[in-house]
Coordinates of N, CA and C in Angstrom, one line a residue:
M266 N 0.8 -1.2 0.0 CA 0.0 0.0 0.0 C 0.9 1.3 0.0
F267 N 2.0 1.2 0.7 CA 2.9 2.4 0.8 C 4.1 2.3 -0.1
D268 N 4.2 1.2 -0.9 CA 5.5 1.0 -1.6 C 5.8 2.2 -2.6
H269 N 4.8 2.7 -3.2 CA 5.0 3.8 -4.2 C 5.8 4.9 -3.6
Y270 N 5.4 5.3 -2.4 CA 6.0 6.5 -1.7 C 7.4 6.1 -1.1
L271 N 7.5 4.9 -0.5 CA 8.7 4.5 0.2 C 9.8 4.1 -0.8
R272 N 9.4 3.7 -2.0 CA 10.4 3.3 -3.0 C 11.2 4.5 -3.5
Q273 N 10.5 5.7 -3.6 CA 11.2 6.9 -4.0 C 12.2 7.3 -2.9
L274 N 11.7 7.3 -1.7 CA 12.6 7.6 -0.5 C 13.8 6.7 -0.5
K275 N 13.5 5.4 -0.6 CA 14.6 4.4 -0.6 C 15.6 4.7 -1.7
D276 N 15.2 5.0 -2.9 CA 16.1 5.3 -4.0 C 17.0 6.5 -3.7
R277 N 16.4 7.5 -3.1 CA 17.2 8.7 -2.7 C 18.2 8.4 -1.7
L278 N 17.8 7.6 -0.7 CA 18.8 7.2 0.4 C 19.9 6.3 -0.1
F279 N 19.5 5.4 -1.0 CA 20.5 4.4 -1.5 C 21.4 4.9 -2.6
L280 N 21.0 6.1 -3.3 CA 21.7 6.5 -4.5 C 23.2 6.7 -4.3
P281 N 23.7 7.4 -3.2 CA 25.2 7.5 -3.1 C 25.9 6.2 -2.9
I282 N 25.3 5.3 -2.2 CA 25.9 3.9 -2.0 C 25.8 3.2 -3.3
A283 N 24.7 3.2 -4.0 CA 24.5 2.5 -5.2 C 25.4 2.9 -6.3
Q284 N 25.7 4.2 -6.4 CA 26.7 4.7 -7.4 C 28.1 4.2 -7.2
Q285 N 28.5 4.0 -5.9 CA 29.8 3.5 -5.6 C 29.8 2.0 -5.8
L286 N 28.8 1.3 -5.3 CA 28.8 -0.2 -5.5 C 28.7 -0.6 -6.9
G287 N 27.9 0.2 -7.7 CA 27.7 -0.2 -9.1 C 29.0 -0.3 -9.9
R288 N 30.1 0.3 -9.4 CA 31.4 0.2 -10.1 C 32.0 -1.1 -9.9
W289 N 31.7 -1.8 -8.8 CA 32.4 -3.0 -8.3 C 31.6 -4.3 -8.4
I290 N 30.3 -4.2 -8.3 CA 29.5 -5.4 -8.1 C 28.2 -5.3 -9.0
H291 N 27.9 -6.4 -9.6 CA 26.7 -6.4 -10.5 C 25.4 -6.6 -9.6
P292 N 24.3 -5.9 -10.0 CA 23.1 -6.0 -9.1 C 22.6 -7.4 -8.9
N293 N 22.8 -8.3 -9.9 CA 22.4 -9.7 -9.7 C 23.1 -10.4 -8.6
V294 N 24.4 -10.0 -8.4 CA 25.2 -10.6 -7.3 C 24.6 -10.1 -6.0
I295 N 24.2 -8.9 -5.9 CA 23.5 -8.4 -4.7 C 22.2 -9.1 -4.4
S296 N 21.5 -9.4 -5.5 CA 20.2 -10.2 -5.3 C 20.5 -11.6 -4.8
L297 N 21.6 -12.2 -5.2 CA 22.0 -13.5 -4.7 C 22.5 -13.5 -3.3
L298 N 23.2 -12.4 -2.9 CA 23.6 -12.2 -1.5 C 22.4 -12.0 -0.6
A299 N 21.4 -11.3 -1.1 CA 20.1 -11.1 -0.4 C 19.5 -12.5 -0.1
L300 N 19.5 -13.3 -1.2 CA 18.9 -14.7 -1.0 C 19.6 -15.4 0.1
I301 N 21.0 -15.4 0.1 CA 21.8 -16.1 1.1 C 21.4 -15.6 2.5
V302 N 21.4 -14.3 2.7 CA 21.1 -13.7 4.0 C 19.7 -14.1 4.4
G303 N 18.7 -14.1 3.5 CA 17.4 -14.4 3.8 C 17.2 -15.9 4.2
L304 N 18.0 -16.8 3.6 CA 18.0 -18.2 4.0 C 18.7 -18.3 5.4
V305 N 19.7 -17.5 5.7 CA 20.3 -17.5 7.0 C 19.2 -17.1 8.0
A306 N 18.4 -16.1 7.7 CA 17.3 -15.7 8.6 C 16.4 -16.9 8.9
A307 N 16.1 -17.6 7.9 CA 15.2 -18.8 8.1 C 15.8 -19.8 9.0
V308 N 17.1 -20.1 8.8 CA 17.9 -21.1 9.6 C 17.9 -20.6 11.1
L309 N 18.2 -19.3 11.3 CA 18.3 -18.8 12.6 C 17.0 -18.9 13.3
A310 N 15.9 -18.6 12.6 CA 14.5 -18.7 13.1 C 14.3 -20.2 13.5
A311 N 14.7 -21.1 12.7 CA 14.5 -22.5 13.0 C 15.3 -22.9 14.3
R312 N 16.3 -22.3 14.6 CA 17.1 -22.6 15.7 C 16.7 -21.8 17.0
G313 N 15.7 -21.0 16.8 CA 15.2 -20.2 17.9 C 15.9 -18.9 18.2
A314 N 16.8 -18.5 17.3 CA 17.5 -17.2 17.5 C 16.7 -16.1 16.9
A315 N 15.7 -15.7 17.6 CA 14.7 -14.7 17.0 C 15.3 -13.4 16.6
F316 N 16.1 -12.8 17.5 CA 16.6 -11.5 17.2 C 17.7 -11.5 16.1
A317 N 18.5 -12.5 16.1 CA 19.5 -12.7 15.0 C 18.8 -12.9 13.7
A318 N 17.7 -13.7 13.7 CA 17.0 -13.9 12.5 C 16.4 -12.6 12.0
F319 N 15.9 -11.8 12.9 CA 15.3 -10.5 12.6 C 16.4 -9.6 11.9
V320 N 17.6 -9.6 12.5 CA 18.7 -8.8 11.9 C 19.0 -9.3 10.5
A321 N 19.1 -10.6 10.3 CA 19.3 -11.1 9.0 C 18.2 -10.8 8.0
W322 N 17.0 -10.8 8.5 CA 15.8 -10.4 7.6 C 15.9 -9.0 7.2
I323 N 16.3 -8.1 8.1 CA 16.4 -6.6 7.8 C 17.6 -6.5 6.8
L324 N 18.7 -7.2 7.0 CA 19.8 -7.1 6.0 C 19.3 -7.6 4.7
N325 N 18.5 -8.7 4.6 CA 18.0 -9.2 3.4 C 17.2 -8.2 2.7
R326 N 16.3 -7.5 3.4 CA 15.4 -6.5 2.8 C 16.3 -5.3 2.3
T327 N 17.3 -5.0 3.0 CA 18.2 -3.9 2.6 C 18.9 -4.2 1.3
L328 N 19.4 -5.4 1.2 CA 20.1 -5.8 0.0 C 19.1 -5.9 -1.1
D329 N 17.9 -6.4 -0.8 CA 16.9 -6.5 -1.9 C 16.5 -5.1 -2.4
G330 N 16.5 -4.1 -1.6 CA 16.2 -2.8 -2.1 C 17.4 -2.2 -2.8
L331 N 18.6 -2.6 -2.4 CA 19.8 -2.1 -3.0 C 20.1 -2.5 -4.4
D332 N 19.7 -3.8 -4.7 CA 20.0 -4.3 -6.0 C 19.4 -3.5 -7.1
G333 N 18.2 -3.1 -7.0 CA 17.5 -2.3 -8.0 C 18.1 -0.9 -8.1
S334 N 18.5 -0.3 -6.9 CA 19.1 1.0 -6.9 C 20.5 1.0 -7.6
V335 N 21.2 -0.1 -7.4 CA 22.5 -0.3 -8.1 C 22.3 -0.4 -9.6
A336 N 21.3 -1.2 -9.9 CA 21.0 -1.4 -11.4 C 20.7 -0.1 -12.1
R337 N 19.8 0.7 -11.4 CA 19.5 2.0 -12.0 C 20.6 3.0 -12.0
A338 N 21.4 3.0 -10.9 CA 22.5 4.0 -10.9 C 23.6 3.6 -11.9
G339 N 23.8 2.3 -12.1 CA 24.8 1.9 -13.1 C 24.3 1.6 -14.5
H340 N 23.0 1.9 -14.7 CA 22.4 1.7 -16.0 C 22.5 0.3 -16.4
S341 N 22.4 -0.7 -15.5 CA 22.5 -2.1 -15.8 C 21.2 -2.8 -15.5
Q342 N 20.0 -2.1 -15.5 CA 18.7 -2.7 -15.4 C 18.5 -3.7 -16.5
S343 N 17.9 -4.8 -16.2 CA 17.5 -5.8 -17.2 C 16.2 -6.5 -16.8
D344 N 15.5 -7.0 -17.8 CA 14.3 -7.8 -17.5 C 14.7 -9.1 -16.7
F345 N 15.8 -9.7 -17.0 CA 16.3 -10.9 -16.3 C 16.5 -10.5 -14.8
G346 N 17.2 -9.4 -14.6 CA 17.5 -9.0 -13.2 C 16.2 -8.8 -12.4
G347 N 15.2 -8.1 -13.0 CA 13.9 -8.0 -12.3 C 13.2 -9.3 -12.0
Y348 N 13.3 -10.2 -13.0 CA 12.7 -11.5 -12.9 C 13.4 -12.3 -11.8
L349 N 14.8 -12.3 -11.8 CA 15.6 -13.0 -10.8 C 15.2 -12.5 -9.4
D350 N 15.1 -11.2 -9.2 CA 14.8 -10.5 -8.0 C 13.5 -11.0 -7.4
V351 N 12.4 -11.1 -8.2 CA 11.1 -11.6 -7.7 C 11.2 -13.1 -7.3
I352 N 11.8 -13.9 -8.1 CA 11.9 -15.3 -7.8 C 12.7 -15.5 -6.4
L353 N 13.8 -14.8 -6.3 CA 14.6 -15.0 -5.0 C 13.8 -14.4 -3.8
D354 N 13.0 -13.3 -4.0 CA 12.2 -12.8 -2.9 C 11.2 -13.9 -2.5
F355 N 10.6 -14.6 -3.4 CA 9.6 -15.6 -3.1 C 10.2 -16.8 -2.4
V356 N 11.4 -17.1 -2.7 CA 12.1 -18.2 -2.0 C 12.3 -17.8 -0.5
V357 N 12.7 -16.6 -0.2 CA 12.9 -16.1 1.1 C 11.5 -16.0 1.8
Y358 N 10.5 -15.5 1.1 CA 9.2 -15.3 1.7 C 8.6 -16.7 2.2
A359 N 9.0 -17.8 1.4 CA 8.5 -19.1 1.8 C 9.4 -19.7 3.0
A360 N 10.7 -19.4 2.9 CA 11.7 -20.0 3.8 C 11.5 -19.5 5.2
V361 N 11.3 -18.2 5.4 CA 11.3 -17.6 6.7 C 10.1 -18.1 7.6
P362 N 8.9 -18.1 7.1 CA 7.8 -18.7 7.9 C 8.0 -20.2 8.2
L363 N 8.6 -20.9 7.3 CA 8.8 -22.3 7.5 C 9.9 -22.5 8.6
G364 N 10.9 -21.6 8.6 CA 11.9 -21.7 9.6 C 11.4 -21.4 11.0
I365 N 10.5 -20.4 11.1 CA 9.8 -20.1 12.4 C 9.1 -21.3 12.9
V366 N 8.3 -22.0 12.0 CA 7.5 -23.1 12.5 C 8.4 -24.3 12.8
V367 N 9.5 -24.5 12.1 CA 10.4 -25.6 12.5 C 11.0 -25.3 13.9
G368 N 11.2 -24.1 14.2 CA 11.8 -23.7 15.5 C 10.8 -23.9 16.6
A369 N 9.5 -23.9 16.4 CA 8.5 -24.1 17.4 C 7.3 -24.8 16.8
P370 N 7.5 -26.1 16.5 CA 6.5 -26.9 15.8 C 5.3 -27.2 16.7
T371 N 4.1 -26.8 16.2 CA 2.8 -27.3 16.7 C 1.9 -27.5 15.5
L372 N 0.9 -28.2 15.7 CA -0.1 -28.5 14.6 C -0.7 -27.2 14.2
G373 N -1.1 -26.3 15.2 CA -1.7 -25.0 14.8 C -0.8 -24.2 14.0
A374 N 0.5 -24.2 14.4 CA 1.5 -23.4 13.6 C 1.7 -23.9 12.2
W375 N 1.7 -25.2 12.0 CA 1.8 -25.8 10.7 C 0.6 -25.5 9.8
R376 N -0.6 -25.5 10.5 CA -1.8 -25.1 9.7 C -1.8 -23.7 9.3
A377 N -1.3 -22.8 10.2 CA -1.2 -21.4 9.9 C -0.2 -21.1 8.8
V378 N 0.9 -21.8 8.9 CA 1.9 -21.5 7.8 C 1.4 -22.1 6.5
A379 N 0.7 -23.2 6.5 CA 0.1 -23.7 5.2 C -0.8 -22.7 4.6
F380 N -1.7 -22.1 5.5 CA -2.6 -21.1 5.0 C -1.9 -19.9 4.4
L381 N -0.9 -19.4 5.2 CA -0.1 -18.3 4.7 C 0.5 -18.5 3.3
L382 N 1.2 -19.7 3.2 CA 1.9 -20.0 1.9 C 0.9 -20.2 0.8
A383 N -0.3 -20.8 1.1 CA -1.3 -21.0 0.1 C -1.8 -19.6 -0.4
S384 N -2.0 -18.7 0.6 CA -2.5 -17.3 0.2 C -1.4 -16.6 -0.7
F385 N -0.1 -16.9 -0.4 CA 0.9 -16.3 -1.2 C 0.8 -16.8 -2.7
Y386 N 0.6 -18.1 -2.8 CA 0.5 -18.7 -4.1 C -0.6 -18.0 -4.9
I387 N -1.8 -17.8 -4.3 CA -2.9 -17.2 -5.0 C -2.7 -15.7 -5.3
N388 N -2.1 -15.1 -4.2 CA -1.8 -13.6 -4.4 C -0.8 -13.4 -5.5
A389 N 0.3 -14.2 -5.5 CA 1.3 -14.0 -6.6 C 0.7 -14.2 -7.9
A390 N -0.2 -15.2 -8.1 CA -0.8 -15.4 -9.4 C -1.7 -14.2 -9.8
S391 N -2.3 -13.6 -8.7 CA -3.2 -12.4 -9.0 C -2.5 -11.2 -9.5
W392 N -1.3 -11.0 -8.9 CA -0.6 -9.8 -9.4 C 0.3 -10.0 -10.5
M393 N 0.9 -11.2 -10.6 CA 1.9 -11.4 -11.7 C 1.1 -11.5 -13.1
Y394 N 0.0 -12.3 -13.1 CA -0.7 -12.4 -14.3 C -1.3 -11.1 -14.8
L395 N -1.8 -10.4 -13.8 CA -2.4 -9.0 -14.1 C -1.3 -8.1 -14.6
A396 N -0.1 -8.2 -14.0 CA 1.0 -7.3 -14.5 C 1.3 -7.7 -15.9
S397 N 1.3 -9.0 -16.2 CA 1.6 -9.4 -17.6 C 0.6 -8.9 -18.6
L398 N -0.7 -9.0 -18.2 CA -1.8 -8.4 -19.1 C -1.6 -6.9 -19.3
L399 N -1.3 -6.2 -18.2 CA -1.1 -4.8 -18.4 C 0.1 -4.4 -19.3
E400 N 1.2 -5.2 -19.1 CA 2.3 -5.0 -20.0 C 1.9 -5.2 -21.5
G401 N 1.1 -6.3 -21.7 CA 0.6 -6.6 -23.1 C -0.3 -5.5 -23.6
R402 N -0.9 -4.7 -22.8 CA -1.8 -3.7 -23.2 C -1.1 -2.3 -23.2
N403 N 0.2 -2.3 -23.0 CA 1.0 -1.1 -22.9 C 0.5 -0.2 -21.8
A404 N 0.2 -0.8 -20.7 CA -0.3 -0.1 -19.5 C 0.5 -0.5 -18.3
G405 N 1.7 -1.0 -18.5 CA 2.5 -1.5 -17.4 C 3.5 -0.5 -16.9
A406 N 4.6 -1.1 -16.4 CA 5.7 -0.2 -15.8 C 6.2 0.8 -16.7
H407 N 6.6 0.4 -18.0 CA 7.2 1.3 -18.9 C 6.2 2.5 -19.3
A408 N 5.0 2.1 -19.5 CA 4.0 3.2 -19.9 C 3.8 4.1 -18.7
R409 N 3.9 3.6 -17.5 CA 3.7 4.5 -16.3 C 5.0 5.2 -15.8
A410 N 6.1 5.0 -16.6 CA 7.4 5.5 -16.2 C 7.8 5.1 -14.8
E411 N 7.5 3.8 -14.5 CA 7.9 3.3 -13.2 C 9.3 2.7 -13.3
L412 N 10.0 2.7 -12.1 CA 11.4 2.2 -12.1 C 11.5 0.7 -12.0
T413 N 10.5 0.0 -11.7 CA 10.5 -1.4 -11.5 C 10.3 -2.1 -12.9
S414 N 10.7 -3.4 -13.0 CA 10.6 -4.1 -14.2 C 9.2 -4.3 -14.7
V415 N 8.2 -4.6 -13.8 CA 6.8 -4.7 -14.1 C 6.0 -3.9 -13.1
H416 N 4.8 -3.5 -13.6 CA 3.9 -2.8 -12.8 C 3.3 -3.7 -11.8
M417 N 3.3 -3.3 -10.5 CA 2.7 -4.1 -9.5 C 1.3 -3.6 -9.2
P418 N 0.3 -4.2 -9.6 CA -1.1 -3.7 -9.4 C -1.4 -3.4 -8.0
P419 N -2.2 -2.5 -7.7 CA -2.5 -2.0 -6.3 C -3.0 -3.2 -5.4
G420 N -2.7 -3.1 -4.2 CA -3.1 -4.1 -3.2 C -3.1 -3.5 -1.8
L421 N -3.8 -4.1 -0.9 CA -3.8 -3.7 0.5 C -2.4 -4.0 1.2
I422 N -1.8 -5.1 0.7 CA -0.5 -5.5 1.4 C 0.5 -5.7 0.3
A423 N 1.7 -5.1 0.4 CA 2.7 -5.2 -0.6 C 4.1 -5.3 0.2
G424 N 5.1 -4.8 -0.4 CA 6.5 -4.9 0.1 C 6.6 -4.3 1.5
T425 N 6.2 -3.1 1.7 CA 6.3 -2.4 3.0 C 5.6 -3.2 4.1
E426 N 4.4 -3.6 3.9 CA 3.6 -4.4 4.8 C 4.3 -5.7 5.1
T427 N 4.8 -6.3 4.1 CA 5.5 -7.6 4.2 C 6.7 -7.5 5.1
V428 N 7.5 -6.4 4.9 CA 8.7 -6.2 5.8 C 8.2 -6.1 7.3
I429 N 7.1 -5.3 7.5 CA 6.6 -5.1 8.9 C 6.1 -6.4 9.5
L430 N 5.3 -7.2 8.7 CA 4.7 -8.4 9.3 C 5.8 -9.5 9.5
Y431 N 6.7 -9.6 8.6 CA 7.8 -10.6 8.7 C 8.7 -10.2 9.9
S432 N 8.9 -9.0 10.1 CA 9.7 -8.5 11.3 C 8.9 -8.9 12.6
L433 N 7.6 -8.8 12.6 CA 6.8 -9.2 13.8 C 6.9 -10.7 13.9
F434 N 6.8 -11.5 12.8 CA 7.0 -12.9 12.9 C 8.2 -13.3 13.6
L435 N 9.3 -12.7 13.2 CA 10.6 -13.1 13.7 C 10.9 -12.6 15.2
L436 N 10.4 -11.4 15.5 CA 10.6 -10.9 16.8 C 9.6 -11.5 17.9
F437 N 8.5 -12.0 17.4 CA 7.5 -12.5 18.4 C 7.0 -13.9 17.9
P438 N 8.0 -14.9 17.8 CA 7.6 -16.2 17.3 C 6.5 -16.9 18.0
D439 N 6.2 -16.6 19.3 CA 5.1 -17.2 20.0 C 3.8 -16.8 19.4
Y440 N 3.7 -15.6 18.7 CA 2.5 -15.2 18.1 C 2.5 -15.4 16.6
A441 N 3.5 -16.0 16.1 CA 3.6 -16.1 14.7 C 2.4 -16.8 14.0
A442 N 1.9 -17.8 14.6 CA 0.7 -18.5 14.0 C -0.4 -17.5 13.7
H443 N -0.7 -16.7 14.7 CA -1.8 -15.7 14.6 C -1.4 -14.7 13.5
L444 N -0.2 -14.3 13.5 CA 0.2 -13.3 12.5 C 0.2 -13.9 11.1
F445 N 0.5 -15.2 11.0 CA 0.5 -15.9 9.7 C -1.0 -15.8 9.1
V446 N -1.9 -16.1 10.0 CA -3.3 -16.1 9.6 C -3.7 -14.7 9.2
L447 N -3.3 -13.7 10.0 CA -3.6 -12.3 9.6 C -3.1 -11.9 8.3
M448 N -1.8 -12.3 8.0 CA -1.2 -11.9 6.7 C -1.8 -12.7 5.6
G449 N -2.1 -14.0 5.8 CA -2.7 -14.7 4.8 C -4.1 -14.2 4.4
G450 N -4.9 -13.8 5.4 CA -6.2 -13.1 5.2 C -6.0 -11.9 4.4
L451 N -5.0 -11.0 4.7 CA -4.8 -9.8 4.0 C -4.4 -10.0 2.6
A452 N -3.6 -11.1 2.4 CA -3.2 -11.4 1.0 C -4.4 -11.8 0.2
L453 N -5.3 -12.6 0.8 CA -6.5 -12.9 0.0 C -7.4 -11.7 -0.2
V454 N -7.4 -10.8 0.7 CA -8.2 -9.5 0.4 C -7.5 -8.9 -0.8
N455 N -6.2 -8.9 -1.0 CA -5.5 -8.4 -2.2 C -6.1 -9.0 -3.4
V456 N -6.3 -10.3 -3.4 CA -6.8 -11.0 -4.6 C -8.2 -10.5 -4.9
G457 N -9.0 -10.4 -4.0 CA -10.4 -9.9 -4.2 C -10.3 -8.5 -4.8
Y458 N -9.5 -7.6 -4.2 CA -9.4 -6.3 -4.6 C -8.9 -6.2 -6.1
R459 N -7.9 -7.0 -6.4 CA -7.4 -7.0 -7.8 C -8.4 -7.6 -8.8
L460 N -9.2 -8.5 -8.4 CA -10.2 -9.1 -9.3 C -11.2 -8.0 -9.6
I461 N -11.6 -7.2 -8.6 CA -12.6 -6.1 -8.9 C -11.9 -5.0 -9.7
W462 N -10.7 -4.7 -9.4 CA -9.9 -3.7 -10.2 C -9.8 -4.2 -11.6
A463 N -9.4 -5.4 -11.9 CA -9.3 -5.9 -13.2 C -10.6 -6.0 -14.0
W464 N -11.7 -6.4 -13.3 CA -13.1 -6.5 -13.9 C -13.5 -5.1 -14.4
R465 N -13.1 -4.0 -13.7 CA -13.5 -2.7 -14.1 C -12.7 -2.1 -15.2
R466 N -11.5 -2.7 -15.4 CA -10.5 -2.0 -16.3 C -10.2 -2.9 -17.5
L467 N -10.3 -4.2 -17.4 CA -9.9 -5.0 -18.5 C -11.1 -5.4 -19.5

Protein backbone atom coordinates (compact mmCIF):
# COMPACT_ATOMS: atom_id res chain seq x y z
CA MET A 1 0.00 0.00 0.00
CA PHE A 2 2.87 2.39 0.82
CA ASP A 3 5.46 1.02 -1.62
CA HIS A 4 5.04 3.77 -4.21
CA TYR A 5 6.03 6.46 -1.70
CA LEU A 6 8.70 4.54 0.15
CA ARG A 7 10.39 3.30 -3.03
CA GLN A 8 11.18 6.90 -4.00
CA LEU A 9 12.59 7.61 -0.53
CA LYS A 10 14.61 4.38 -0.62
CA ASP A 11 16.12 5.25 -4.00
CA ARG A 12 17.16 8.70 -2.74
CA LEU A 13 18.77 7.22 0.37
CA PHE A 14 20.53 4.43 -1.51
CA LEU A 15 21.71 6.51 -4.48
CA PRO A 16 25.15 7.52 -3.09
CA ILE A 17 25.89 3.93 -2.01
CA ALA A 18 24.46 2.49 -5.23
CA GLN A 19 26.66 4.73 -7.40
CA GLN A 20 29.78 3.49 -5.62
CA LEU A 21 28.77 -0.17 -5.46
CA GLY A 22 27.73 -0.19 -9.11
CA ARG A 23 31.38 0.20 -10.10
CA TRP A 24 32.39 -2.99 -8.34
CA ILE A 25 29.45 -5.37 -8.13
CA HIS A 26 26.67 -6.43 -10.49
CA PRO A 27 23.13 -6.00 -9.13
CA ASN A 28 22.36 -9.70 -9.70
CA VAL A 29 25.19 -10.57 -7.31
CA ILE A 30 23.52 -8.37 -4.69
CA SER A 31 20.24 -10.22 -5.34
CA LEU A 32 22.01 -13.54 -4.72
CA LEU A 33 23.62 -12.18 -1.53
CA ALA A 34 20.14 -11.11 -0.39
CA LEU A 35 18.93 -14.68 -0.98
CA ILE A 36 21.75 -16.14 1.12
CA VAL A 37 21.11 -13.73 3.98
CA GLY A 38 17.36 -14.43 3.78
CA LEU A 39 17.99 -18.17 4.03
CA VAL A 40 20.29 -17.51 7.01
CA ALA A 41 17.34 -15.69 8.63
CA ALA A 42 15.20 -18.79 8.11
CA VAL A 43 17.86 -21.09 9.62
CA LEU A 44 18.31 -18.78 12.61
CA ALA A 45 14.54 -18.73 13.13
CA ALA A 46 14.50 -22.54 13.02
CA ARG A 47 17.15 -22.56 15.75
CA GLY A 48 15.15 -20.19 17.94
CA ALA A 49 17.53 -17.24 17.52
CA ALA A 50 14.71 -14.74 17.04
CA PHE A 51 16.64 -11.47 17.22
CA ALA A 52 19.52 -12.70 15.05
CA ALA A 53 16.96 -13.93 12.51
CA PHE A 54 15.30 -10.50 12.57
CA VAL A 55 18.66 -8.78 11.94
CA ALA A 56 19.34 -11.12 9.01
CA TRP A 57 15.84 -10.41 7.65
CA ILE A 58 16.41 -6.64 7.77
CA LEU A 59 19.76 -7.11 6.02
CA ASN A 60 18.02 -9.25 3.39
CA ARG A 61 15.44 -6.52 2.77
CA THR A 62 18.17 -3.87 2.61
CA LEU A 63 20.10 -5.84 0.00
CA ASP A 64 16.85 -6.51 -1.87
CA GLY A 65 16.24 -2.76 -2.09
CA LEU A 66 19.84 -2.05 -2.97
CA ASP A 67 20.05 -4.32 -6.01
CA GLY A 68 17.51 -2.27 -7.97
CA SER A 69 19.13 1.01 -6.92
CA VAL A 70 22.54 -0.27 -8.07
CA ALA A 71 21.02 -1.41 -11.37
CA ARG A 72 19.46 1.99 -11.99
CA ALA A 73 22.53 3.96 -10.86
CA GLY A 74 24.82 1.87 -13.07
CA HIS A 75 22.38 1.72 -16.01
CA SER A 76 22.47 -2.08 -15.78
CA GLN A 77 18.74 -2.74 -15.37
CA SER A 78 17.52 -5.80 -17.22
CA ASP A 79 14.33 -7.81 -17.49
CA PHE A 80 16.26 -10.86 -16.29
CA GLY A 81 17.47 -8.96 -13.21
CA GLY A 82 13.93 -7.96 -12.31
CA TYR A 83 12.73 -11.53 -12.86
CA LEU A 84 15.55 -12.99 -10.76
CA ASP A 85 14.79 -10.53 -7.95
CA VAL A 86 11.13 -11.58 -7.74
CA ILE A 87 11.95 -15.32 -7.78
CA LEU A 88 14.55 -14.96 -5.02
CA ASP A 89 12.18 -12.82 -2.94
CA PHE A 90 9.58 -15.58 -3.05
CA VAL A 91 12.14 -18.18 -1.98
CA VAL A 92 12.86 -16.10 1.13
CA TYR A 93 9.17 -15.34 1.71
CA ALA A 94 8.53 -19.10 1.83
CA ALA A 95 11.65 -20.04 3.83
CA VAL A 96 11.28 -17.61 6.74
CA PRO A 97 7.81 -18.71 7.94
CA LEU A 98 8.84 -22.35 7.53
CA GLY A 99 11.95 -21.66 9.62
CA ILE A 100 9.82 -20.12 12.36
CA VAL A 101 7.51 -23.15 12.47
CA VAL A 102 10.43 -25.61 12.48
CA GLY A 103 11.76 -23.69 15.49
CA ALA A 104 8.48 -24.07 17.42
CA PRO A 105 6.49 -26.88 15.82
CA THR A 106 2.83 -27.27 16.73
CA LEU A 107 -0.09 -28.47 14.64
CA GLY A 108 -1.68 -25.04 14.83
CA ALA A 109 1.50 -23.35 13.62
CA TRP A 110 1.80 -25.79 10.70
CA ARG A 111 -1.80 -25.15 9.70
CA ALA A 112 -1.24 -21.39 9.93
CA VAL A 113 1.91 -21.49 7.81
CA ALA A 114 0.14 -23.71 5.25
CA PHE A 115 -2.63 -21.12 5.02
CA LEU A 116 -0.11 -18.28 4.70
CA LEU A 117 1.87 -19.95 1.92
CA ALA A 118 -1.31 -20.96 0.09
CA SER A 119 -2.47 -17.35 0.21
CA PHE A 120 0.91 -16.28 -1.22
CA TYR A 121 0.47 -18.70 -4.11
CA ILE A 122 -2.92 -17.23 -5.00
CA ASN A 123 -1.82 -13.64 -4.37
CA ALA A 124 1.28 -14.05 -6.55
CA ALA A 125 -0.84 -15.38 -9.42
CA SER A 126 -3.23 -12.44 -8.99
CA TRP A 127 -0.59 -9.76 -9.36
CA MET A 128 1.87 -11.43 -11.72
CA TYR A 129 -0.67 -12.41 -14.34
CA LEU A 130 -2.40 -9.05 -14.08
CA ALA A 131 0.98 -7.32 -14.46
CA SER A 132 1.61 -9.40 -17.59
CA LEU A 133 -1.77 -8.43 -19.06
CA LEU A 134 -1.09 -4.76 -18.36
CA GLU A 135 2.32 -4.96 -20.04
CA GLY A 136 0.64 -6.55 -23.07
CA ARG A 137 -1.83 -3.66 -23.20
CA ASN A 138 1.01 -1.12 -22.95
CA ALA A 139 -0.31 -0.09 -19.53
CA GLY A 140 2.50 -1.53 -17.42
CA ALA A 141 5.65 -0.21 -15.79
CA HIS A 142 7.19 1.34 -18.91
CA ALA A 143 4.00 3.15 -19.88
CA ARG A 144 3.69 4.47 -16.32
CA ALA A 145 7.36 5.52 -16.20
CA GLU A 146 7.92 3.30 -13.17
CA LEU A 147 11.40 2.22 -12.14
CA THR A 148 10.51 -1.44 -11.54
CA SER A 149 10.60 -4.13 -14.23
CA VAL A 150 6.84 -4.72 -14.10
CA HIS A 151 3.89 -2.76 -12.78
CA MET A 152 2.69 -4.15 -9.46
CA PRO A 153 -1.08 -3.69 -9.44
CA PRO A 154 -2.47 -2.05 -6.32
CA GLY A 155 -3.13 -4.07 -3.20
CA LEU A 156 -3.76 -3.72 0.49
CA ILE A 157 -0.52 -5.50 1.36
CA ALA A 158 2.73 -5.17 -0.59
CA GLY A 159 6.46 -4.91 0.13
CA THR A 160 6.31 -2.43 3.00
CA GLU A 161 3.63 -4.36 4.85
CA THR A 162 5.52 -7.60 4.21
CA VAL A 163 8.67 -6.18 5.83
CA ILE A 164 6.64 -5.11 8.87
CA LEU A 165 4.74 -8.39 9.26
CA TYR A 166 7.78 -10.61 8.74
CA SER A 167 9.67 -8.52 11.30
CA LEU A 168 6.84 -9.22 13.76
CA PHE A 169 6.96 -12.93 12.89
CA LEU A 170 10.64 -13.07 13.75
CA LEU A 171 10.55 -10.86 16.83
CA PHE A 172 7.48 -12.53 18.36
CA PRO A 173 7.61 -16.20 17.29
CA ASP A 174 5.12 -17.17 20.02
CA TYR A 175 2.48 -15.17 18.14
CA ALA A 176 3.65 -16.15 14.66
CA ALA A 177 0.73 -18.51 13.96
CA HIS A 178 -1.79 -15.72 14.61
CA LEU A 179 0.24 -13.31 12.50
CA PHE A 180 0.46 -15.88 9.68
CA VAL A 181 -3.32 -16.10 9.60
CA LEU A 182 -3.61 -12.31 9.63
CA MET A 183 -1.17 -11.89 6.75
CA GLY A 184 -2.75 -14.74 4.78
CA GLY A 185 -6.16 -13.14 5.18
CA LEU A 186 -4.82 -9.77 4.01
CA ALA A 187 -3.16 -11.43 1.01
CA LEU A 188 -6.51 -12.94 0.03
CA VAL A 189 -8.15 -9.52 0.39
CA ASN A 190 -5.53 -8.38 -2.16
CA VAL A 191 -6.78 -11.04 -4.55
CA GLY A 192 -10.37 -9.89 -4.23
CA TYR A 193 -9.38 -6.26 -4.63
CA ARG A 194 -7.38 -7.00 -7.77
CA LEU A 195 -10.20 -9.06 -9.27
CA ILE A 196 -12.57 -6.11 -8.85
CA TRP A 197 -9.90 -3.71 -10.18
CA ALA A 198 -9.30 -5.94 -13.23
CA TRP A 199 -13.05 -6.48 -13.88
CA ARG A 200 -13.53 -2.71 -14.06
CA ARG A 201 -10.53 -2.04 -16.31
CA LEU A 202 -9.90 -5.04 -18.54
